[in-house]
Short mmCIF file of C-alpha atoms and ligand atoms in Angstrom, two decimals:
data_model
loop_
_atom_site.label_atom_id
_atom_site.label_comp_id
_atom_site.label_asym_id
_atom_site.label_seq_id
_atom_site.Cartn_x
_atom_site.Cartn_y
_atom_site.Cartn_z
CA MET A 168 89.60 75.53 187.04
CA GLU A 169 92.63 74.51 185.05
CA ILE A 170 95.26 77.00 183.94
CA GLN A 171 95.68 77.63 180.22
CA ARG A 172 99.42 77.31 179.89
CA ALA A 173 101.92 75.85 182.35
CA LEU A 174 105.39 77.38 182.77
CA ALA A 175 108.20 75.75 180.77
CA GLU A 176 109.78 74.37 183.96
CA GLU A 177 106.46 72.81 184.94
CA ARG A 178 105.62 71.45 181.50
CA HIS A 179 108.99 69.74 181.26
CA ALA A 180 109.48 69.01 184.97
CA ARG A 181 110.05 65.28 184.48
CA GLU A 182 112.58 65.77 181.69
CA LEU A 183 114.44 68.36 183.77
CA ALA A 184 114.50 66.15 186.87
CA ALA A 185 115.86 63.24 184.80
CA LEU A 186 118.51 65.47 183.23
CA VAL A 187 119.60 66.77 186.65
CA ALA A 188 119.93 63.17 187.87
CA ALA A 189 121.91 62.03 184.82
CA ASP A 190 124.09 65.12 184.49
CA THR A 191 127.77 64.39 184.97
CA GLY A 192 129.11 67.48 183.16
CA SER A 193 130.61 70.43 184.98
CA ARG A 194 128.15 73.13 185.94
CA PRO A 195 128.92 76.82 185.73
CA PRO A 196 128.44 78.51 189.13
CA GLY A 197 124.77 79.10 189.87
CA TRP A 198 123.54 76.76 187.14
CA ARG A 199 121.21 73.89 187.79
CA LEU A 200 122.47 71.87 184.80
CA SER A 201 125.71 71.61 182.82
CA PRO A 202 125.79 73.34 179.40
CA ARG A 203 125.72 69.92 177.71
CA ALA A 204 122.53 68.96 179.54
CA VAL A 205 120.92 72.32 178.73
CA VAL A 206 121.61 71.76 175.02
CA ASP A 207 120.24 68.20 175.29
CA PHE A 208 117.08 69.56 176.94
CA ILE A 209 116.47 71.87 173.99
CA VAL A 210 117.50 69.68 171.04
CA GLY A 211 116.40 66.37 172.56
CA LEU A 212 118.10 63.03 173.21
CA ALA A 213 117.97 59.91 171.06
CA ARG A 214 117.55 57.54 174.03
CA PRO A 215 115.36 57.83 177.12
CA ILE A 216 117.01 58.52 180.47
CA ALA A 217 115.98 57.55 183.97
CA HIS A 218 113.96 59.80 186.26
CA PRO A 219 114.93 59.60 189.98
CA ASP A 220 111.70 57.61 190.51
CA GLY A 221 113.04 54.90 188.18
CA GLU A 222 110.78 55.55 185.19
CA LEU A 223 112.35 56.24 181.81
CA VAL A 224 111.84 59.71 180.33
CA GLN A 225 112.24 60.70 176.68
CA VAL A 226 113.83 64.15 176.35
CA GLU A 227 112.01 65.58 173.32
CA ARG A 228 113.36 68.02 170.77
CA LYS A 229 111.83 71.42 171.40
CA PHE A 230 113.71 73.75 169.07
CA TYR A 231 113.99 72.67 165.44
CA GLY A 232 116.71 74.07 163.24
CA ASP A 233 120.16 75.24 164.02
CA ASP A 234 121.65 73.16 166.85
CA ALA A 235 124.92 75.09 166.64
CA LEU A 236 122.98 78.24 167.47
CA VAL A 237 121.59 76.57 170.59
CA GLU A 238 125.13 75.61 171.65
CA ARG A 239 126.42 79.13 171.13
CA ALA A 240 123.47 80.57 173.03
CA VAL A 241 124.12 78.32 176.03
CA ILE A 242 127.86 79.04 176.02
CA THR A 243 127.26 82.80 175.82
CA LEU A 244 125.25 82.57 179.02
CA THR A 245 128.23 81.02 180.83
CA THR A 246 130.19 84.21 180.13
CA SER A 247 129.62 87.72 181.39
CA ARG A 248 127.97 88.81 178.16
CA GLY A 249 124.23 88.78 177.70
CA LEU A 250 122.51 86.82 174.92
CA MET A 251 120.44 88.70 172.34
CA LEU A 252 118.15 86.61 170.12
CA VAL A 253 117.09 88.53 167.04
CA GLY A 254 115.00 87.47 164.08
CA GLU A 255 111.75 87.60 162.20
CA PRO A 256 108.51 87.28 164.19
CA GLY A 257 107.51 83.74 165.10
CA THR A 258 110.93 82.11 164.87
CA ALA A 259 110.81 80.81 168.47
CA LYS A 260 113.00 83.47 170.10
CA THR A 261 110.68 83.71 173.10
CA MET A 262 110.32 79.94 173.31
CA LEU A 263 114.10 79.51 173.27
CA SER A 264 114.61 82.11 175.98
CA GLU A 265 111.99 80.45 178.19
CA LEU A 266 113.56 77.03 177.74
CA LEU A 267 117.02 78.38 178.54
CA ALA A 268 115.78 80.06 181.71
CA ALA A 269 113.82 76.96 182.75
CA ALA A 270 116.84 74.69 182.28
CA ILE A 271 119.57 76.95 183.65
CA SER A 272 117.75 78.75 186.48
CA ALA A 273 114.73 76.44 186.98
CA ASP A 274 112.69 79.64 186.73
CA SER A 275 111.40 81.24 183.52
CA THR A 276 109.18 83.79 185.23
CA LEU A 277 111.65 86.64 185.63
CA ALA A 278 110.65 88.38 182.43
CA ILE A 279 110.18 91.95 181.34
CA GLN A 280 107.83 92.51 178.42
CA GLY A 281 109.26 95.43 176.50
CA SER A 282 106.89 97.97 175.01
CA ALA A 283 106.75 101.68 174.33
CA GLY A 284 105.22 102.04 177.80
CA THR A 285 107.87 100.08 179.75
CA THR A 286 109.39 102.16 182.54
CA GLU A 287 112.63 101.77 184.48
CA ASP A 288 110.57 100.79 187.53
CA GLN A 289 109.26 97.76 185.70
CA VAL A 290 112.80 96.68 184.86
CA ARG A 291 114.83 97.21 188.05
CA TYR A 292 112.72 98.24 191.07
CA GLY A 293 109.94 100.60 192.03
CA TRP A 294 108.42 101.88 195.26
CA ASN A 295 105.34 101.19 197.29
CA TYR A 296 104.27 104.84 197.51
CA ALA A 297 102.17 104.44 200.68
CA ALA A 298 105.16 102.96 202.50
CA LEU A 299 107.52 105.49 200.93
CA LEU A 300 105.40 108.44 202.14
CA ALA A 301 104.86 106.94 205.58
CA SER A 302 108.45 106.06 206.42
CA GLY A 303 110.76 107.21 203.63
CA PRO A 304 112.87 105.06 201.32
CA SER A 305 113.81 101.75 202.88
CA MET A 306 114.02 98.14 201.82
CA SER A 307 110.48 97.58 203.05
CA ALA A 308 109.16 100.25 200.67
CA LEU A 309 111.10 98.87 197.70
CA VAL A 310 109.22 96.82 195.11
CA PRO A 311 111.74 94.63 193.31
CA ALA A 312 111.27 94.06 189.57
CA PRO A 313 112.68 91.14 187.51
CA LEU A 314 116.19 92.57 187.01
CA TYR A 315 116.65 93.17 190.76
CA LEU A 316 115.31 89.71 191.63
CA ALA A 317 117.49 87.96 189.08
CA MET A 318 120.64 89.69 190.35
CA GLU A 319 119.77 89.05 193.98
CA GLN A 320 118.99 85.37 193.40
CA GLY A 321 121.57 84.54 190.72
CA LEU A 322 119.03 83.74 188.00
CA LEU A 323 118.48 84.54 184.34
CA VAL A 324 116.25 87.49 183.50
CA ARG A 325 114.48 87.66 180.12
CA PHE A 326 113.91 90.98 178.40
CA GLU A 327 111.35 90.50 175.63
CA GLU A 328 111.19 92.84 172.64
CA ILE A 329 113.86 95.06 174.10
CA THR A 330 114.05 97.34 171.05
CA ARG A 331 110.47 98.46 171.62
CA CYS A 332 111.52 100.21 174.86
CA ALA A 333 112.89 103.72 175.08
CA PRO A 334 116.72 103.78 174.96
CA GLU A 335 117.03 105.08 178.55
CA VAL A 336 115.00 102.11 179.78
CA GLN A 337 117.17 99.67 177.80
CA ASP A 338 120.29 101.28 179.24
CA VAL A 339 119.26 100.30 182.77
CA LEU A 340 120.97 97.02 181.81
CA LEU A 341 124.37 98.65 181.32
CA SER A 342 125.81 98.51 184.83
CA PRO A 343 124.20 95.15 185.72
CA LEU A 344 125.89 93.70 182.63
CA SER A 345 129.25 95.39 182.87
CA ASP A 346 129.82 95.88 186.62
CA ARG A 347 127.32 93.26 187.77
CA LEU A 348 125.73 95.74 190.12
CA LEU A 349 122.62 97.81 190.50
CA LEU A 350 122.71 101.05 192.41
CA ILE A 351 119.76 102.21 194.52
CA PRO A 352 120.67 105.84 195.18
CA GLU A 353 117.67 106.40 197.46
CA LEU A 354 118.97 103.95 200.06
CA ALA A 355 121.97 104.27 202.40
CA GLY A 356 124.79 101.96 203.47
CA ALA A 357 125.04 98.40 202.27
CA GLU A 358 121.51 98.50 200.88
CA ARG A 359 122.59 100.99 198.21
CA ILE A 360 124.12 98.36 196.02
CA VAL A 361 122.82 95.07 194.79
CA GLN A 362 125.66 92.87 193.58
CA ALA A 363 124.69 90.12 191.18
CA ARG A 364 125.07 86.57 192.45
CA VAL A 365 126.63 83.89 190.28
CA GLY A 366 124.13 82.54 187.77
CA PHE A 367 122.78 85.98 186.88
CA ASN A 368 122.67 86.91 183.20
CA VAL A 369 120.33 88.50 180.67
CA ILE A 370 118.56 87.06 177.62
CA GLY A 371 117.08 89.68 175.32
CA THR A 372 114.85 89.13 172.32
CA ALA A 373 114.27 91.57 169.48
CA ASN A 374 112.14 91.39 166.42
CA THR A 375 113.84 92.44 163.18
CA ARG A 376 110.56 93.96 161.99
CA ASP A 377 110.75 96.37 164.94
CA ARG A 378 114.27 97.44 164.07
CA GLY A 379 114.63 101.17 164.26
CA VAL A 380 111.69 101.61 166.64
CA SER A 381 114.22 102.21 169.41
CA ASP A 382 117.64 101.06 168.37
CA MET A 383 119.96 99.80 171.09
CA SER A 384 122.85 102.04 172.06
CA ALA A 385 126.30 100.97 170.90
CA ALA A 386 127.32 100.65 174.56
CA LEU A 387 124.55 98.16 175.25
CA LYS A 388 125.10 96.22 172.02
CA ARG A 389 128.70 95.62 173.03
CA ARG A 390 127.53 93.81 176.15
CA PHE A 391 125.53 91.22 174.23
CA ASN A 392 126.34 88.38 171.86
CA PHE A 393 123.79 88.46 169.05
CA GLU A 394 122.29 85.32 167.57
CA THR A 395 119.96 85.50 164.59
CA VAL A 396 117.18 82.92 164.67
CA ARG A 397 116.02 82.07 161.16
CA PRO A 398 112.83 80.46 159.87
CA ILE A 399 113.03 76.72 159.22
CA ARG A 400 113.81 75.94 155.57
CA ASP A 401 113.58 72.16 155.64
CA LEU A 402 110.09 71.04 154.54
CA LYS A 403 110.09 67.76 156.46
CA LEU A 404 111.23 69.41 159.67
CA GLU A 405 108.69 72.20 159.47
CA VAL A 406 105.86 69.75 158.68
CA GLU A 407 106.83 67.73 161.75
CA LEU A 408 106.86 70.85 163.90
CA VAL A 409 103.51 72.11 162.62
CA LEU A 410 101.96 68.68 163.21
CA GLN A 411 103.36 68.40 166.70
CA ASN A 412 102.44 71.93 167.80
CA THR A 413 98.99 71.96 166.21
CA ASN A 414 98.00 68.61 167.63
CA ARG A 415 99.30 69.60 171.05
CA ALA A 416 97.38 72.89 170.89
CA LEU A 417 94.18 71.08 169.87
CA ALA A 418 94.58 68.52 172.65
CA GLU A 419 95.10 71.32 175.19
CA ILE A 420 91.74 72.83 174.32
CA ALA A 421 90.08 69.40 174.32
CA VAL A 422 89.38 69.36 170.57
CA PRO A 423 89.57 65.70 169.49
CA VAL A 424 90.45 66.47 165.83
CA ARG A 425 94.02 65.83 164.56
CA LEU A 426 95.97 67.38 161.68
CA GLU A 427 97.23 64.75 159.22
CA GLU A 428 100.66 64.82 157.62
CA ASP A 429 99.60 65.13 153.97
CA VAL A 430 97.36 68.10 154.72
CA ALA A 431 100.05 69.72 156.87
CA ARG A 432 102.47 69.37 153.95
CA LEU A 433 100.18 71.44 151.72
CA LEU A 434 100.05 74.21 154.27
CA VAL A 435 103.77 74.24 154.99
CA THR A 436 104.71 74.09 151.29
CA THR A 437 102.53 77.12 150.65
CA PHE A 438 104.02 78.97 153.64
CA GLN A 439 107.60 78.18 152.64
CA GLU A 440 107.09 79.17 149.00
CA LEU A 441 105.39 82.43 149.94
CA ARG A 442 108.08 83.16 152.53
CA GLU A 443 110.94 82.57 150.14
CA GLY A 444 109.35 83.95 147.00
CA ILE A 445 110.20 80.89 144.93
CA THR A 446 108.50 77.54 144.34
CA ARG A 447 110.04 74.04 144.25
CA GLU A 448 109.96 74.21 140.46
CA GLY A 449 111.78 77.54 140.48
CA ASP A 450 108.84 79.87 139.69
CA ARG A 451 108.97 83.28 141.28
CA VAL A 452 106.05 84.22 143.51
CA ASP A 453 105.29 87.53 145.19
CA CYS A 454 106.01 87.40 148.95
CA PRO A 455 103.31 88.84 151.21
CA THR A 456 104.57 91.55 153.57
CA THR A 457 103.26 89.54 156.56
CA PRO A 458 105.87 87.11 157.89
CA MET A 459 104.74 83.61 156.91
CA SER A 460 106.16 82.10 160.11
CA THR A 461 105.83 78.60 161.50
CA ALA A 462 103.88 80.08 164.39
CA GLU A 463 101.36 81.51 161.92
CA ALA A 464 101.04 78.13 160.17
CA VAL A 465 100.30 76.52 163.54
CA ALA A 466 97.69 79.20 164.21
CA VAL A 467 95.95 78.56 160.86
CA ALA A 468 95.96 74.80 161.45
CA THR A 469 94.68 75.13 165.01
CA SER A 470 91.78 77.37 163.94
CA SER A 471 90.96 74.92 161.17
CA GLY A 472 90.94 72.08 163.68
CA CYS A 473 88.46 73.98 165.84
CA HIS A 474 86.37 74.75 162.77
CA ALA A 475 86.35 71.10 161.73
CA HIS A 476 85.31 70.04 165.22
CA PHE A 477 82.72 72.65 166.07
CA LEU A 478 81.31 73.60 162.68
CA GLY A 479 82.70 71.17 160.12
CA SER A 480 83.09 67.51 159.26
CA GLY A 481 85.25 66.52 162.24
CA GLN A 482 88.31 66.13 159.99
CA ILE A 483 90.75 68.83 158.92
CA ARG A 484 90.52 69.09 155.13
CA PRO A 485 92.38 71.54 152.86
CA ASP A 486 89.16 73.51 152.64
CA ASP A 487 89.17 74.16 156.43
CA LEU A 488 92.75 75.45 156.29
CA VAL A 489 92.15 77.84 153.42
CA ARG A 490 89.23 79.44 155.30
CA TYR A 491 91.66 80.66 157.96
CA LEU A 492 94.58 81.51 155.69
CA MET A 493 93.52 85.03 154.85
CA GLY A 494 93.16 85.96 158.53
CA THR A 495 96.88 85.30 158.87
CA VAL A 496 98.15 86.76 155.63
CA LEU A 497 96.04 89.89 155.43
CA LYS A 498 97.21 92.22 158.18
CA ASP A 499 98.57 95.54 156.95
CA ASP A 500 98.87 95.52 153.21
CA PRO A 501 95.65 94.99 151.17
CA GLU A 502 97.80 93.80 148.27
CA ASP A 503 98.75 90.71 150.27
CA ARG A 504 95.34 89.34 149.35
CA GLU A 505 96.26 89.56 145.66
CA ARG A 506 99.58 87.86 146.34
CA LEU A 507 97.89 84.91 148.01
CA VAL A 508 95.18 84.61 145.37
CA ASN A 509 97.84 84.75 142.70
CA TYR A 510 99.69 81.83 144.32
CA PHE A 511 96.51 79.76 144.27
CA GLU A 512 95.71 80.67 140.67
CA ARG A 513 99.16 79.96 139.29
CA ILE A 514 100.91 77.43 141.48
CA ALA A 515 98.16 75.48 143.25
CA LYS A 516 96.04 75.22 140.12
CA ARG A 517 98.91 73.78 138.10
CA ARG A 518 99.67 71.13 140.72
CA ALA A 519 95.95 70.30 140.96
CA LYS A 520 96.12 68.65 137.53
CA ASP A 521 97.85 65.52 138.75
CA ASN A 522 97.39 65.65 142.52
CA PRO A 523 93.96 65.26 144.16
CA LEU A 524 95.05 66.93 147.38
CA TRP A 525 96.37 69.97 145.53
CA LYS A 526 93.08 69.96 143.64
CA GLU A 527 91.21 70.30 146.95
CA TRP A 528 93.67 73.02 147.95
CA SER A 529 93.19 74.87 144.70
CA ASP A 530 89.38 74.51 144.79
CA ALA A 531 89.29 76.06 148.26
CA LYS A 532 90.44 79.33 146.70
CA LYS A 533 86.83 80.44 146.98
CA TRP A 534 87.48 81.29 150.65
CA LEU A 535 90.20 83.82 149.84
N1 LIG B 601 112.50 76.55 165.01
C1 LIG B 601 111.45 76.30 165.78
N2 LIG B 601 111.45 75.26 166.63
C2 LIG B 601 110.39 75.00 167.41
N3 LIG B 601 109.27 75.71 167.42
C3 LIG B 601 109.18 76.76 166.60
C4 LIG B 601 110.26 77.10 165.73
N4 LIG B 601 109.91 78.19 165.03
C5 LIG B 601 108.67 78.51 165.44
N5 LIG B 601 108.22 77.66 166.38
C6 LIG B 601 106.88 77.71 166.99
O1 LIG B 601 106.45 79.03 166.94
C7 LIG B 601 105.97 79.45 168.21
C8 LIG B 601 106.11 80.95 168.34
O2 LIG B 601 107.37 81.28 168.68
P1 LIG B 601 107.76 82.51 169.61
O3 LIG B 601 106.58 83.20 170.15
O4 LIG B 601 108.78 81.99 170.56
O5 LIG B 601 108.40 83.39 168.48
P2 LIG B 601 109.15 84.76 168.58
O6 LIG B 601 110.35 84.59 167.71
O7 LIG B 601 109.35 85.14 169.99
O8 LIG B 601 108.13 85.71 167.85
P3 LIG B 601 107.87 87.27 168.09
O9 LIG B 601 109.03 87.98 167.44
O10 LIG B 601 106.59 87.49 167.34
O11 LIG B 601 107.78 87.49 169.55
C9 LIG B 601 106.75 78.64 169.18
O12 LIG B 601 106.11 78.52 170.40
C10 LIG B 601 106.84 77.31 168.45
O13 LIG B 601 105.66 76.59 168.66
MG1 LIG B 602 108.66 86.74 171.11
#
């Protein structure tokens, strides 16, 4: 049976191989590509480049928005400071960290998923208790975790949602980041210390909505450069992204329906106006407490595509999208329903007067 989602380095294997072949820039020690080529991998290239097998490969844009942020992120990773990507949910922090690890280390799998239950063992190393009891602490009883493996192999390690972990678990990163070593007090001799190889560094992600759950210590913050990833504000760009991601997601699950640009524009306009609290014409609207992220727009559109295919007309119409809108918007605060209905009654209804598509959008209010 097929797997559901390939790793970033597998999905983009041909692009990466072509970039490695074409890369003439200088590479930081332990890196598989130069910083220039890593940036190109993430923001895309205008012209195709040659794969070692002779075929031309188009390096696609993967992250839409602030290219300067991508450059700073890559440069930070060449230094001895870690990179911390912070921002609202669904702004592609995880995606960016995966792409960086895939391009720089050719391996995006060394990842720790932070949660309230994350323990130090899951970050650095743990023990195989049967082996530990049978023969005491030794390398053969040690179970390396992502931080250990990344240091030992000179790779990037990703720490997802770091602020959801207890502070003492977060602080396991302190000596790997400042002294580039990890101490294993249970072992003796040379095995007691793991010294990081060149290429090792840390990418953390943190959700601003989780701020305060477990704030990072000042000592740890000082060892990271922080980059804030913001939602996309450009309508055209976000429409393009929603189209691309939705249609890719539908193709992956073998649903033959495609989202069209004019329908996508309705959805994205609504998301942007609700996110920012103001319409194109300058009317104030009440923002729902749920983040109206691009990722959520893609989720609504993908569900609508499945609805259209399995239960509907075989074409994604505004009506199909509105059916799945409430499932995204209504999460914690019951008043978010009112906010969405209000937008449809005031803004969508007014635009419906001279725009048939907005009329369909406004008429679909019955599903809210
Ligand atoms: N600026 C962007 N460029 C490209 N894709 C984006 C962008 N913003 C959002 N996306 C889409 O949103 C998806 C979700 O992003 P991702 O899971 O990486 O977000 P996140 O910031 O890690 O969210 P969370 O804080 O909830 O973990 C991405 O896989 C991508 O399809
Ligand atoms: Mg994430």
